[in-house]
Tab-separated table of C-alpha atoms in Angstrom:
chain	number	residue	atom	x	y	z
A	587	MET	CA	-31.794	-60.668	54.515
A	588	GLY	CA	-28.670	-61.409	52.424
A	589	LYS	CA	-30.641	-61.196	49.176
A	590	SER	CA	-32.205	-57.938	50.281
A	591	LYS	CA	-28.788	-56.482	51.048
A	592	LYS	CA	-27.413	-57.681	47.720
A	593	LYS	CA	-30.430	-56.233	45.916
A	594	SER	CA	-30.009	-52.895	47.709
A	595	THR	CA	-26.337	-52.838	46.805
A	596	GLY	CA	-27.233	-53.507	43.188
A	597	VAL	CA	-29.790	-50.704	43.143
A	598	LEU	CA	-27.275	-48.289	44.666
A	599	LEU	CA	-24.698	-49.287	42.057
A	600	VAL	CA	-27.173	-48.660	39.252
A	601	LEU	CA	-28.133	-45.286	40.727
A	602	PHE	CA	-24.493	-44.313	41.180
A	603	THR	CA	-23.653	-45.304	37.614
A	604	ALA	CA	-26.630	-43.344	36.324
A	605	ALA	CA	-25.567	-40.289	38.323
A	606	VAL	CA	-22.048	-40.474	36.893
A	607	VAL	CA	-23.426	-40.753	33.354
A	608	VAL	CA	-25.801	-37.810	33.878
A	609	ALA	CA	-22.982	-35.691	35.348
A	610	ALA	CA	-20.685	-36.592	32.458
A	611	VAL	CA	-23.336	-35.742	29.867
A	612	ALA	CA	-24.156	-32.473	31.627
A	613	PHE	CA	-20.470	-31.560	31.773
A	614	PHE	CA	-19.993	-32.436	28.103
A	615	PHE	CA	-22.895	-30.329	26.909
A	616	ARG	CA	-22.173	-27.409	29.211
A	617	SER	CA	-18.502	-27.184	28.295
A	618	HIS	CA	-18.725	-28.231	24.652
A	619	SER	CA	-21.898	-26.370	23.760
A	620	SER	CA	-20.334	-23.170	25.041
A	621	GLN	CA	-17.283	-22.821	22.868
A	622	GLU	CA	-14.815	-25.624	23.630
A	623	VAL	CA	-11.929	-24.402	25.712
A	624	LEU	CA	-9.382	-25.495	23.151
A	625	TYR	CA	-6.938	-22.847	21.983
A	626	ASP	CA	-4.544	-23.776	19.203
A	627	ASP	CA	-2.328	-26.566	20.613
A	628	THR	CA	-3.463	-26.058	24.207
A	629	PRO	CA	-5.066	-29.165	25.770
A	630	LEU	CA	-8.756	-29.065	26.613
A	631	LEU	CA	-8.922	-27.153	29.904
A	632	ILE	CA	-11.705	-27.373	32.453
A	633	SER	CA	-13.268	-23.965	32.962
A	634	LEU	CA	-14.290	-22.802	36.400
A	635	ASN	CA	-17.777	-22.478	34.909
A	636	ASP	CA	-17.835	-26.241	34.312
A	637	THR	CA	-17.405	-26.980	38.024
A	638	LEU	CA	-20.031	-24.751	39.656
A	639	ASP	CA	-23.773	-24.642	40.126
A	640	ASN	CA	-26.198	-22.987	42.531
A	641	ALA	CA	-26.435	-26.011	44.803
A	642	MET	CA	-22.866	-25.464	45.987
A	643	SER	CA	-23.859	-22.196	47.662
A	644	ASP	CA	-27.194	-23.406	49.034
A	645	LEU	CA	-25.888	-23.319	52.595
A	646	PRO	CA	-27.593	-22.214	55.823
A	647	GLU	CA	-24.932	-19.501	56.266
A	648	PHE	CA	-26.221	-17.812	53.111
A	649	GLU	CA	-29.949	-17.729	53.811
A	650	GLY	CA	-29.741	-14.013	54.600
A	651	ILE	CA	-28.056	-13.340	51.249
A	652	ASP	CA	-30.744	-15.332	49.428
A	653	LYS	CA	-33.605	-13.435	51.056
A	654	LYS	CA	-32.018	-10.006	50.576
A	655	ILE	CA	-31.129	-10.491	46.910
A	656	SER	CA	-34.523	-12.007	46.102
A	657	SER	CA	-36.300	-8.936	47.467
A	658	TRP	CA	-33.733	-6.597	45.880
A	659	ILE	CA	-34.168	-7.929	42.337
A	660	LYS	CA	-37.938	-7.831	42.757
A	661	PHE	CA	-37.780	-4.175	43.867
A	662	TRP	CA	-35.635	-3.191	40.860
A	663	ASP	CA	-37.490	-5.470	38.418
A	664	ILE	CA	-34.260	-7.221	37.452
A	665	LYS	CA	-34.643	-10.505	35.625
A	666	GLY	CA	-31.397	-12.129	36.737
A	667	VAL	CA	-28.293	-11.609	38.847
A	668	SER	CA	-25.026	-13.500	39.233
A	669	MET	CA	-22.873	-12.923	42.307
A	670	ALA	CA	-19.513	-14.113	43.607
A	671	VAL	CA	-17.729	-13.460	46.892
A	672	MET	CA	-14.031	-14.063	47.383
A	673	HIS	CA	-11.773	-13.692	50.417
A	674	ASN	CA	-7.981	-13.788	50.272
A	675	ASP	CA	-8.149	-15.377	46.805
A	676	SER	CA	-10.557	-18.129	47.941
A	677	LEU	CA	-13.960	-18.282	46.242
A	678	LEU	CA	-16.484	-18.635	49.059
A	679	PHE	CA	-19.768	-18.029	47.260
A	680	ALA	CA	-21.036	-18.212	43.680
A	681	LYS	CA	-24.709	-18.185	42.840
A	682	GLY	CA	-27.253	-16.990	40.322
A	683	TYR	CA	-30.684	-15.558	41.108
A	684	GLY	CA	-33.728	-15.107	38.922
A	685	TRP	CA	-33.681	-15.835	35.206
A	686	ALA	CA	-30.888	-16.221	32.691
A	687	ASP	CA	-33.557	-16.489	30.001
A	688	LYS	CA	-37.092	-16.161	31.321
A	689	GLU	CA	-38.753	-16.952	28.001
A	690	LYS	CA	-36.901	-20.287	27.828
A	691	ASN	CA	-37.425	-21.003	31.529
A	692	VAL	CA	-33.655	-21.007	32.232
A	693	ARG	CA	-32.683	-20.081	35.782
A	694	MET	CA	-29.515	-18.059	36.398
A	695	GLN	CA	-26.553	-20.185	37.428
A	696	PRO	CA	-23.008	-19.127	38.392
A	697	TYR	CA	-21.711	-20.514	35.098
A	698	HIS	CA	-23.829	-18.226	32.895
A	699	LEU	CA	-21.893	-15.637	30.895
A	700	LEU	CA	-22.854	-11.965	31.002
A	701	ARG	CA	-21.622	-8.735	29.474
A	702	ILE	CA	-19.334	-6.919	31.906
A	703	ALA	CA	-19.348	-3.532	30.160
A	704	SER	CA	-16.563	-1.214	31.341
A	705	VAL	CA	-15.126	-3.805	33.703
A	706	SER	CA	-13.562	-4.902	30.396
A	707	LYS	CA	-11.203	-1.941	30.788
A	708	LEU	CA	-9.563	-3.704	33.726
A	709	ILE	CA	-8.698	-6.628	31.428
A	710	THR	CA	-7.272	-4.261	28.818
A	711	ALA	CA	-5.227	-2.349	31.405
A	712	VAL	CA	-3.731	-5.586	32.770
A	713	THR	CA	-2.785	-6.569	29.218
A	714	VAL	CA	-1.028	-3.235	28.763
A	715	MET	CA	0.858	-3.704	32.041
A	716	LYS	CA	1.893	-7.177	30.872
A	717	LEU	CA	3.287	-5.728	27.644
A	718	CYS	CA	5.121	-3.044	29.618
A	719	GLU	CA	6.733	-5.737	31.760
A	720	GLN	CA	7.831	-7.492	28.567
A	721	GLY	CA	9.413	-4.282	27.278
A	722	ARG	CA	7.108	-4.130	24.268
A	723	MET	CA	5.671	-0.764	25.277
A	724	SER	CA	5.821	1.601	28.255
A	725	LEU	CA	3.360	3.932	29.921
A	726	ASP	CA	5.016	6.928	28.257
A	727	THR	CA	5.057	5.368	24.775
A	728	LEU	CA	3.341	7.568	22.199
A	729	VAL	CA	0.205	6.001	20.728
A	730	PHE	CA	-0.298	7.834	17.417
A	731	GLY	CA	1.864	8.973	14.515
A	732	LYS	CA	5.201	8.064	12.978
A	733	ASN	CA	6.813	7.927	16.409
A	734	GLY	CA	3.941	6.040	18.013
A	735	ILE	CA	2.547	2.536	18.128
A	736	LEU	CA	-0.240	3.253	15.628
A	737	CYS	CA	1.941	4.555	12.816
A	738	ASP	CA	0.069	3.341	9.726
A	739	SER	CA	-1.038	5.910	7.154
A	740	LEU	CA	-4.510	5.896	8.706
A	741	TYR	CA	-3.078	7.636	11.777
A	742	LEU	CA	-0.774	10.177	10.123
A	743	ASP	CA	-3.276	12.856	9.154
A	744	ALA	CA	-5.196	13.683	12.340
A	745	ALA	CA	-7.150	16.931	12.417
A	746	ASP	CA	-5.480	17.945	15.670
A	747	ARG	CA	-1.686	17.739	16.080
A	748	ARG	CA	-2.151	17.093	19.796
A	749	TYR	CA	-3.097	13.496	18.961
A	750	TYR	CA	0.612	12.886	18.500
A	751	ASP	CA	1.294	13.782	22.136
A	752	ILE	CA	-1.052	11.122	23.563
A	753	THR	CA	0.711	8.414	25.557
A	754	VAL	CA	-0.387	4.974	26.687
A	755	GLU	CA	-0.793	6.274	30.245
A	756	HIS	CA	-2.987	9.143	29.028
A	757	LEU	CA	-5.410	6.615	27.544
A	758	LEU	CA	-5.326	4.367	30.610
A	759	ARG	CA	-6.153	7.326	32.863
A	760	HIS	CA	-8.769	8.875	30.515
A	761	GLN	CA	-6.505	11.883	29.896
A	762	GLY	CA	-6.234	11.553	26.120
A	763	GLY	CA	-8.229	14.680	25.258
A	764	PHE	CA	-11.397	12.909	24.136
A	765	THR	CA	-14.741	14.447	25.144
A	766	LEU	CA	-18.398	13.744	24.430
A	767	SER	CA	-19.153	17.022	22.675
A	768	ARG	CA	-20.932	15.107	19.888
A	769	GLY	CA	-21.719	12.021	21.894
A	770	ASP	CA	-19.660	8.898	22.479
A	771	PRO	CA	-18.503	7.549	19.073
A	772	MET	CA	-18.715	4.022	20.479
A	773	PHE	CA	-22.470	4.438	20.951
A	774	CYS	CA	-23.333	6.836	18.120
A	775	THR	CA	-23.082	4.471	15.179
A	776	SER	CA	-26.396	5.587	13.663
A	777	ASP	CA	-25.536	9.278	14.072
A	778	ILE	CA	-22.115	8.775	12.486
A	779	MET	CA	-23.749	7.044	9.520
A	780	ARG	CA	-26.037	10.057	9.061
A	781	TRP	CA	-23.323	12.671	9.600
A	782	GLU	CA	-20.857	10.932	7.283
A	783	HIS	CA	-23.504	9.869	4.729
A	784	LEU	CA	-22.585	6.199	5.092
A	785	HIS	CA	-24.716	3.397	3.696
A	786	ALA	CA	-23.495	0.835	6.219
A	787	PRO	CA	-22.121	0.930	9.771
A	788	PRO	CA	-18.511	2.122	9.807
A	789	THR	CA	-15.753	-0.452	9.928
A	790	THR	CA	-13.177	-0.017	12.676
A	791	GLU	CA	-10.915	1.769	10.169
A	792	ARG	CA	-13.696	4.128	9.142
A	793	LEU	CA	-14.550	4.784	12.788
A	794	VAL	CA	-10.895	5.631	13.490
A	795	GLU	CA	-10.863	7.981	10.524
A	796	TYR	CA	-13.968	9.713	11.826
A	797	ILE	CA	-12.553	10.130	15.340
A	798	LEU	CA	-9.173	11.429	14.144
A	799	GLY	CA	-11.033	13.908	11.968
A	800	ARG	CA	-12.313	15.675	15.097
A	801	ARG	CA	-10.358	18.031	17.309
A	802	LEU	CA	-9.549	17.004	20.847
A	803	GLY	CA	-11.483	18.627	23.654
A	804	TYR	CA	-8.386	19.447	25.718
A	805	THR	CA	-4.615	19.025	25.651
A	806	PRO	CA	-3.676	15.443	26.571
A	807	GLY	CA	-2.507	15.053	30.146
A	808	THR	CA	-3.931	18.359	31.386
A	809	TRP	CA	-7.368	17.080	32.399
A	810	GLN	CA	-9.429	13.900	32.397
A	811	LYS	CA	-12.729	12.837	30.902
A	812	TYR	CA	-13.997	9.270	30.982
A	813	SER	CA	-13.464	7.845	27.518
A	814	ASN	CA	-14.450	4.581	25.863
A	815	VAL	CA	-12.622	5.739	22.751
A	816	GLY	CA	-9.300	5.731	24.581
A	817	TYR	CA	-9.629	2.068	25.525
A	818	MET	CA	-10.721	1.152	22.008
A	819	PHE	CA	-7.455	2.685	20.803
A	820	LEU	CA	-5.537	0.751	23.473
A	821	SER	CA	-7.092	-2.425	22.056
A	822	LEU	CA	-5.827	-1.493	18.598
A	823	ALA	CA	-2.392	-0.656	20.037
A	824	ILE	CA	-2.251	-4.129	21.623
A	825	GLU	CA	-3.005	-5.641	18.219
A	826	LYS	CA	-0.279	-3.574	16.560
A	827	VAL	CA	2.400	-4.394	19.154
A	828	THR	CA	1.638	-8.125	19.288
A	829	GLY	CA	0.683	-8.764	15.672
A	830	MET	CA	-2.363	-10.675	16.939
A	831	PRO	CA	-6.085	-9.920	17.164
A	832	TYR	CA	-6.855	-8.220	20.470
A	833	GLU	CA	-9.041	-11.048	21.774
A	834	SER	CA	-6.549	-13.766	20.846
A	835	PHE	CA	-3.588	-12.109	22.544
A	836	VAL	CA	-5.520	-11.258	25.703
A	837	ARG	CA	-6.896	-14.788	25.894
A	838	ASP	CA	-3.553	-16.538	25.394
A	839	SER	CA	-1.265	-14.212	27.357
A	840	VAL	CA	-3.508	-12.901	30.138
A	841	LEU	CA	-6.716	-14.895	30.667
A	842	VAL	CA	-5.432	-18.457	30.269
A	843	PRO	CA	-2.477	-17.826	32.627
A	844	ALA	CA	-5.030	-16.423	35.101
A	845	GLY	CA	-7.072	-19.627	34.900
A	846	CYS	CA	-9.928	-17.899	33.037
A	847	TYR	CA	-10.859	-20.112	30.094
A	848	ASP	CA	-14.413	-18.963	29.366
A	849	MET	CA	-14.104	-15.219	28.695
A	850	HIS	CA	-14.961	-13.892	25.237
A	851	LEU	CA	-15.755	-10.757	23.291
A	852	GLY	CA	-19.534	-10.611	23.062
A	853	ARG	CA	-21.799	-10.134	20.059
A	854	ASN	CA	-24.526	-7.709	19.092
A	855	TYR	CA	-27.641	-9.848	18.857
A	856	TYR	CA	-29.465	-12.465	20.899
A	857	SER	CA	-29.368	-14.866	17.946
A	858	ASP	CA	-25.550	-14.727	17.983
A	859	LYS	CA	-25.009	-15.068	21.719
A	860	TYR	CA	-22.843	-17.799	23.226
A	861	PRO	CA	-24.792	-20.927	24.268
A	862	MET	CA	-24.269	-20.315	27.987
A	863	GLU	CA	-24.690	-16.535	27.754
A	864	SER	CA	-27.603	-14.915	29.549
A	865	LYS	CA	-30.311	-13.008	27.763
A	866	TYR	CA	-30.410	-9.227	28.411
A	867	TYR	CA	-33.447	-7.141	29.297
A	868	MET	CA	-34.320	-3.458	29.263
A	869	HIS	CA	-36.199	-1.784	32.119
A	870	LYS	CA	-39.972	-1.751	31.815
A	871	ASP	CA	-40.283	1.871	30.613
A	872	ALA	CA	-37.667	1.507	27.864
A	873	VAL	CA	-38.901	2.001	24.311
A	874	PRO	CA	-37.601	0.236	21.194
A	875	VAL	CA	-34.986	2.052	19.104
A	876	GLU	CA	-33.949	1.800	15.485
A	877	ASP	CA	-31.279	-0.797	14.800
A	878	PHE	CA	-27.824	0.758	14.300
A	879	HIS	CA	-27.799	-0.530	10.718
A	880	LEU	CA	-30.546	2.029	9.969
A	881	ASP	CA	-32.538	-0.592	8.103
A	882	GLY	CA	-35.837	0.463	9.677
A	883	THR	CA	-35.896	-2.419	12.167
A	884	MET	CA	-36.944	-1.509	15.701
A	885	VAL	CA	-35.055	-3.362	18.428
A	886	GLU	CA	-34.526	-3.507	22.173
A	887	LYS	CA	-31.632	-1.142	22.858
A	888	CYS	CA	-29.491	-3.936	24.325
A	889	TYR	CA	-29.717	-5.893	21.063
A	890	GLY	CA	-28.780	-3.598	18.203
A	891	GLY	CA	-29.165	-0.107	19.616
A	892	SER	CA	-25.425	0.376	19.058
A	893	ASP	CA	-22.554	-1.639	17.619
A	894	PHE	CA	-21.504	-3.414	20.804
A	895	GLU	CA	-18.807	-5.406	19.005
A	896	LYS	CA	-16.802	-2.257	18.199
A	897	LEU	CA	-16.140	-1.670	21.910
A	898	LEU	CA	-13.384	-4.286	22.065
A	899	GLY	CA	-11.425	-3.726	25.280
A	900	ALA	CA	-13.467	-0.697	26.274
A	901	GLY	CA	-16.538	-2.765	27.144
A	902	GLY	CA	-16.903	-5.855	24.977
A	903	TRP	CA	-16.036	-8.789	27.250
A	904	ILE	CA	-18.469	-11.390	28.587
A	905	THR	CA	-17.750	-13.738	31.478
A	906	SER	CA	-19.269	-15.247	34.596
A	907	ALA	CA	-19.072	-13.683	38.041
A	908	PRO	CA	-16.841	-16.514	39.397
A	909	GLU	CA	-14.395	-16.252	36.487
A	910	LEU	CA	-14.251	-12.504	36.965
A	911	ALA	CA	-13.396	-13.174	40.612
A	912	ARG	CA	-10.646	-15.534	39.451
A	913	PHE	CA	-9.248	-12.795	37.210
A	914	VAL	CA	-9.241	-10.271	40.064
A	915	ALA	CA	-7.494	-12.836	42.271
A	916	SER	CA	-4.702	-13.005	39.685
A	917	ILE	CA	-3.983	-9.248	39.848
A	918	ASP	CA	-4.455	-8.399	43.525
A	919	GLY	CA	-0.992	-8.960	44.993
A	920	ARG	CA	-2.162	-11.717	47.347
A	921	ASP	CA	-0.596	-15.162	47.468
A	922	GLY	CA	-3.635	-17.443	47.227
A	923	VAL	CA	-3.815	-17.315	43.424
A	924	PRO	CA	-0.551	-16.605	41.563
A	925	ASP	CA	-0.550	-13.135	40.039
A	926	ILE	CA	-0.076	-12.765	36.294
A	927	ILE	CA	1.540	-9.333	36.643
A	928	SER	CA	4.365	-8.204	38.905
A	929	ARG	CA	3.862	-6.740	42.362
A	930	GLU	CA	5.136	-3.432	40.963
A	931	SER	CA	2.405	-3.472	38.316
A	932	VAL	CA	-0.246	-4.321	40.912
A	933	GLU	CA	0.924	-1.405	43.068
A	934	LYS	CA	0.955	0.923	40.068
A	935	MET	CA	-2.605	-0.039	39.115
A	936	THR	CA	-3.927	0.373	42.665
A	937	GLU	CA	-2.040	3.519	43.589
A	938	TYR	CA	-4.161	6.306	45.041
A	939	ILE	CA	-2.989	9.646	43.635
A	940	ASP	CA	-5.875	11.998	44.377
A	941	LYS	CA	-9.643	12.002	43.954
A	942	SER	CA	-9.423	13.713	40.563
A	943	THR	CA	-7.026	11.231	38.917
A	944	PHE	CA	-8.267	7.977	37.416
A	945	PRO	CA	-6.255	4.859	38.299
A	946	LEU	CA	-4.967	2.428	35.672
A	947	GLY	CA	-7.848	0.144	34.681
A	948	TRP	CA	-9.731	0.389	37.951
A	949	ALA	CA	-12.428	3.063	38.114
A	950	ASP	CA	-11.740	4.239	41.648
A	951	ILE	CA	-9.057	3.661	44.268
A	952	ARG	CA	-9.950	4.899	47.727
A	953	PRO	CA	-7.455	6.191	50.327
A	954	ASN	CA	-8.662	3.434	52.672
A	955	GLY	CA	-7.517	0.755	50.221
A	956	GLU	CA	-10.834	-0.058	48.526
A	957	TRP	CA	-10.720	-0.769	44.790
A	958	HIS	CA	-13.814	-0.291	42.627
A	959	ARG	CA	-14.578	-1.173	39.015
A	960	SER	CA	-18.080	-0.700	37.643
A	961	GLY	CA	-19.705	-0.987	34.261
A	962	THR	CA	-23.041	-0.235	32.631
A	963	LEU	CA	-24.544	-1.042	29.250
A	964	SER	CA	-28.098	-1.352	28.045
A	965	GLY	CA	-29.172	-4.592	29.693
A	966	THR	CA	-26.221	-4.857	32.094
A	967	SER	CA	-24.902	-3.428	35.351
A	968	VAL	CA	-21.703	-4.669	37.010
A	969	LEU	CA	-19.762	-3.858	40.150
A	970	VAL	CA	-16.487	-5.266	41.447
A	971	LYS	CA	-15.637	-4.047	44.940
A	972	TYR	CA	-12.383	-5.136	46.604
A	973	TYR	CA	-11.948	-4.362	50.297
A	974	PRO	CA	-8.677	-3.956	52.241
A	975	ASP	CA	-9.515	-6.995	54.399
A	976	GLY	CA	-9.292	-9.232	51.303
A	977	PHE	CA	-13.008	-9.581	50.605
A	978	CYS	CA	-14.089	-9.039	47.012
A	979	TRP	CA	-17.767	-8.806	46.042
A	980	ILE	CA	-18.890	-9.065	42.421
A	981	LEU	CA	-22.410	-8.692	41.050
A	982	ILE	CA	-23.587	-8.714	37.432
A	983	THR	CA	-27.170	-8.129	36.292
A	984	ASN	CA	-28.751	-9.012	32.960
A	985	SER	CA	-31.193	-6.089	33.152
A	986	SER	CA	-31.114	-2.318	32.868
A	987	THR	CA	-32.604	0.005	35.455
A	988	TRP	CA	-33.766	3.576	35.059
A	989	LYS	CA	-30.750	4.764	37.099
A	990	GLY	CA	-28.239	3.828	34.399
A	991	SER	CA	-24.588	4.186	35.444
A	992	MET	CA	-25.642	5.507	38.858
A	993	PHE	CA	-27.008	2.081	39.723
A	994	SER	CA	-23.547	0.949	40.874
A	995	LYS	CA	-24.082	2.973	44.061
A	996	ASP	CA	-27.155	0.898	44.847
A	997	ILE	CA	-25.177	-2.310	44.235
A	998	SER	CA	-22.478	-1.029	46.585
A	999	ARG	CA	-25.088	-0.423	49.274
A	1000	LEU	CA	-26.403	-3.922	48.677
A	1001	PHE	CA	-22.923	-5.372	49.289
A	1002	ASN	CA	-22.730	-3.589	52.622
A	1003	GLN	CA	-26.137	-4.977	53.623
A	1004	LEU	CA	-25.320	-8.513	52.466
A	1005	SER	CA	-22.034	-8.632	54.342
A	1006	LYS	CA	-23.954	-8.165	57.589
A	1007	THR	CA	-26.155	-11.204	56.949
A	1008	VAL	CA	-23.291	-13.721	57.193
A	1009	GLU	CA	-22.016	-14.351	60.705
A	1010	THR	CA	-19.378	-16.917	59.772
A	1011	TRP	CA	-18.092	-17.633	56.276
A	1012	PRO	CA	-17.341	-21.282	55.489
A	1013	GLU	CA	-13.696	-22.253	55.181
A	1014	ARG	CA	-13.552	-23.410	51.578
A	1015	ASP	CA	-12.306	-22.446	48.132
A	1016	LEU	CA	-14.469	-23.213	45.113
A	1017	PHE	CA	-11.516	-22.366	42.848
A	1018	GLU	CA	-9.965	-25.661	43.962
A	1019	LEU	CA	-12.676	-27.610	42.126
A	1020	GLN	CA	-11.373	-26.330	38.792
A	1021	GLU	CA	-7.752	-26.954	39.755
A	1022	ALA	CA	-8.525	-30.509	40.825
A	1023	GLU	CA	-10.381	-31.235	37.564
A	1024	ASN	CA	-7.466	-29.956	35.459
A	1025	ILE	CA	-4.924	-31.976	37.447
A	1026	GLU	CA	-6.965	-35.125	36.820
A	1027	ALA	CA	-7.362	-34.232	33.134
């Protein structure tokens, strides 16, 4: 009996040691294979993505969510979905469904990175508010010309003098005067090459020159028209004010203080994706398009249909659903996660003015206190929905649907249906796993 007990204890010890080794190896490869979280002299930080997996949300309380999402992605022919639910700055749920990369037999997990399209604008707007708090710019600062932020020679010869009346707030609220009369310059790379007789895709400087060579569609501040161009210019203004590349400044001054260590500007092609980044898929009726380099190569639209990397802060960020929840928690005015901007900035960003005025960074602020931010790209749909009771639902897909940007309404309906499937939410906070790991480190 004693020998049997000693033998059992020995077996358990071996199994425990093996489990620790496997966990350590898995952590090493997950965190180190996906761009080490080591910035300049900053110590190695444990990303939220390195602490989560699907098993943590495999709870009986969530069986209704599992069934509903499984049928929903089958109906829409979506390859993979990542979802996070937060309440009062506590992460209650984080789970992936379907495939992150079907061809490689990789299931979606909460740590997979995905393009977040125009939700990127929220990150850019928060960065602008941070710079305003530091006194390095203000909402009424001029953007272009000798009296503006972008005052290099490139910006001094615009075709329309009204460019020199555009303020930072105009760009944040999509009131800069930009229209889509000849398409969106951020997605018309091939057309611009043909129109301008270019032999290669335009550099950022050449793209700026092309845009400033066109007249504005309306006088800045007198109307609004959703504009990716405006947020691209805000990204360049951030670079000019800080003297740093846009991504570097946002990472060091906004994302790291928010506890988000695994957000990055994405890349154009599957071959260049981050190791833990999901693959993207077009809907079944989509047809191949010519690569934006105009080299005769036919590609899936999500991989080379346009120059995704030029979007910068207008739509270029990739992240996981849980890290996006962490970012939202840092700008919501609640006490659970320390905010990285002042309460005044939070109130300014979430102020409801009227139904015809865009908020700062968010896409829609409702009179009832709901905040919405959506995004759509070829191969991606995203919705962040923040409710007045402190619940925040986030869903990111790695697949297009035929509904395009209108698909966010279907995701919103899904959130309403899912919320009714959970009778009692568990009292927990998955954010604490990351905090505990970093304290130990």
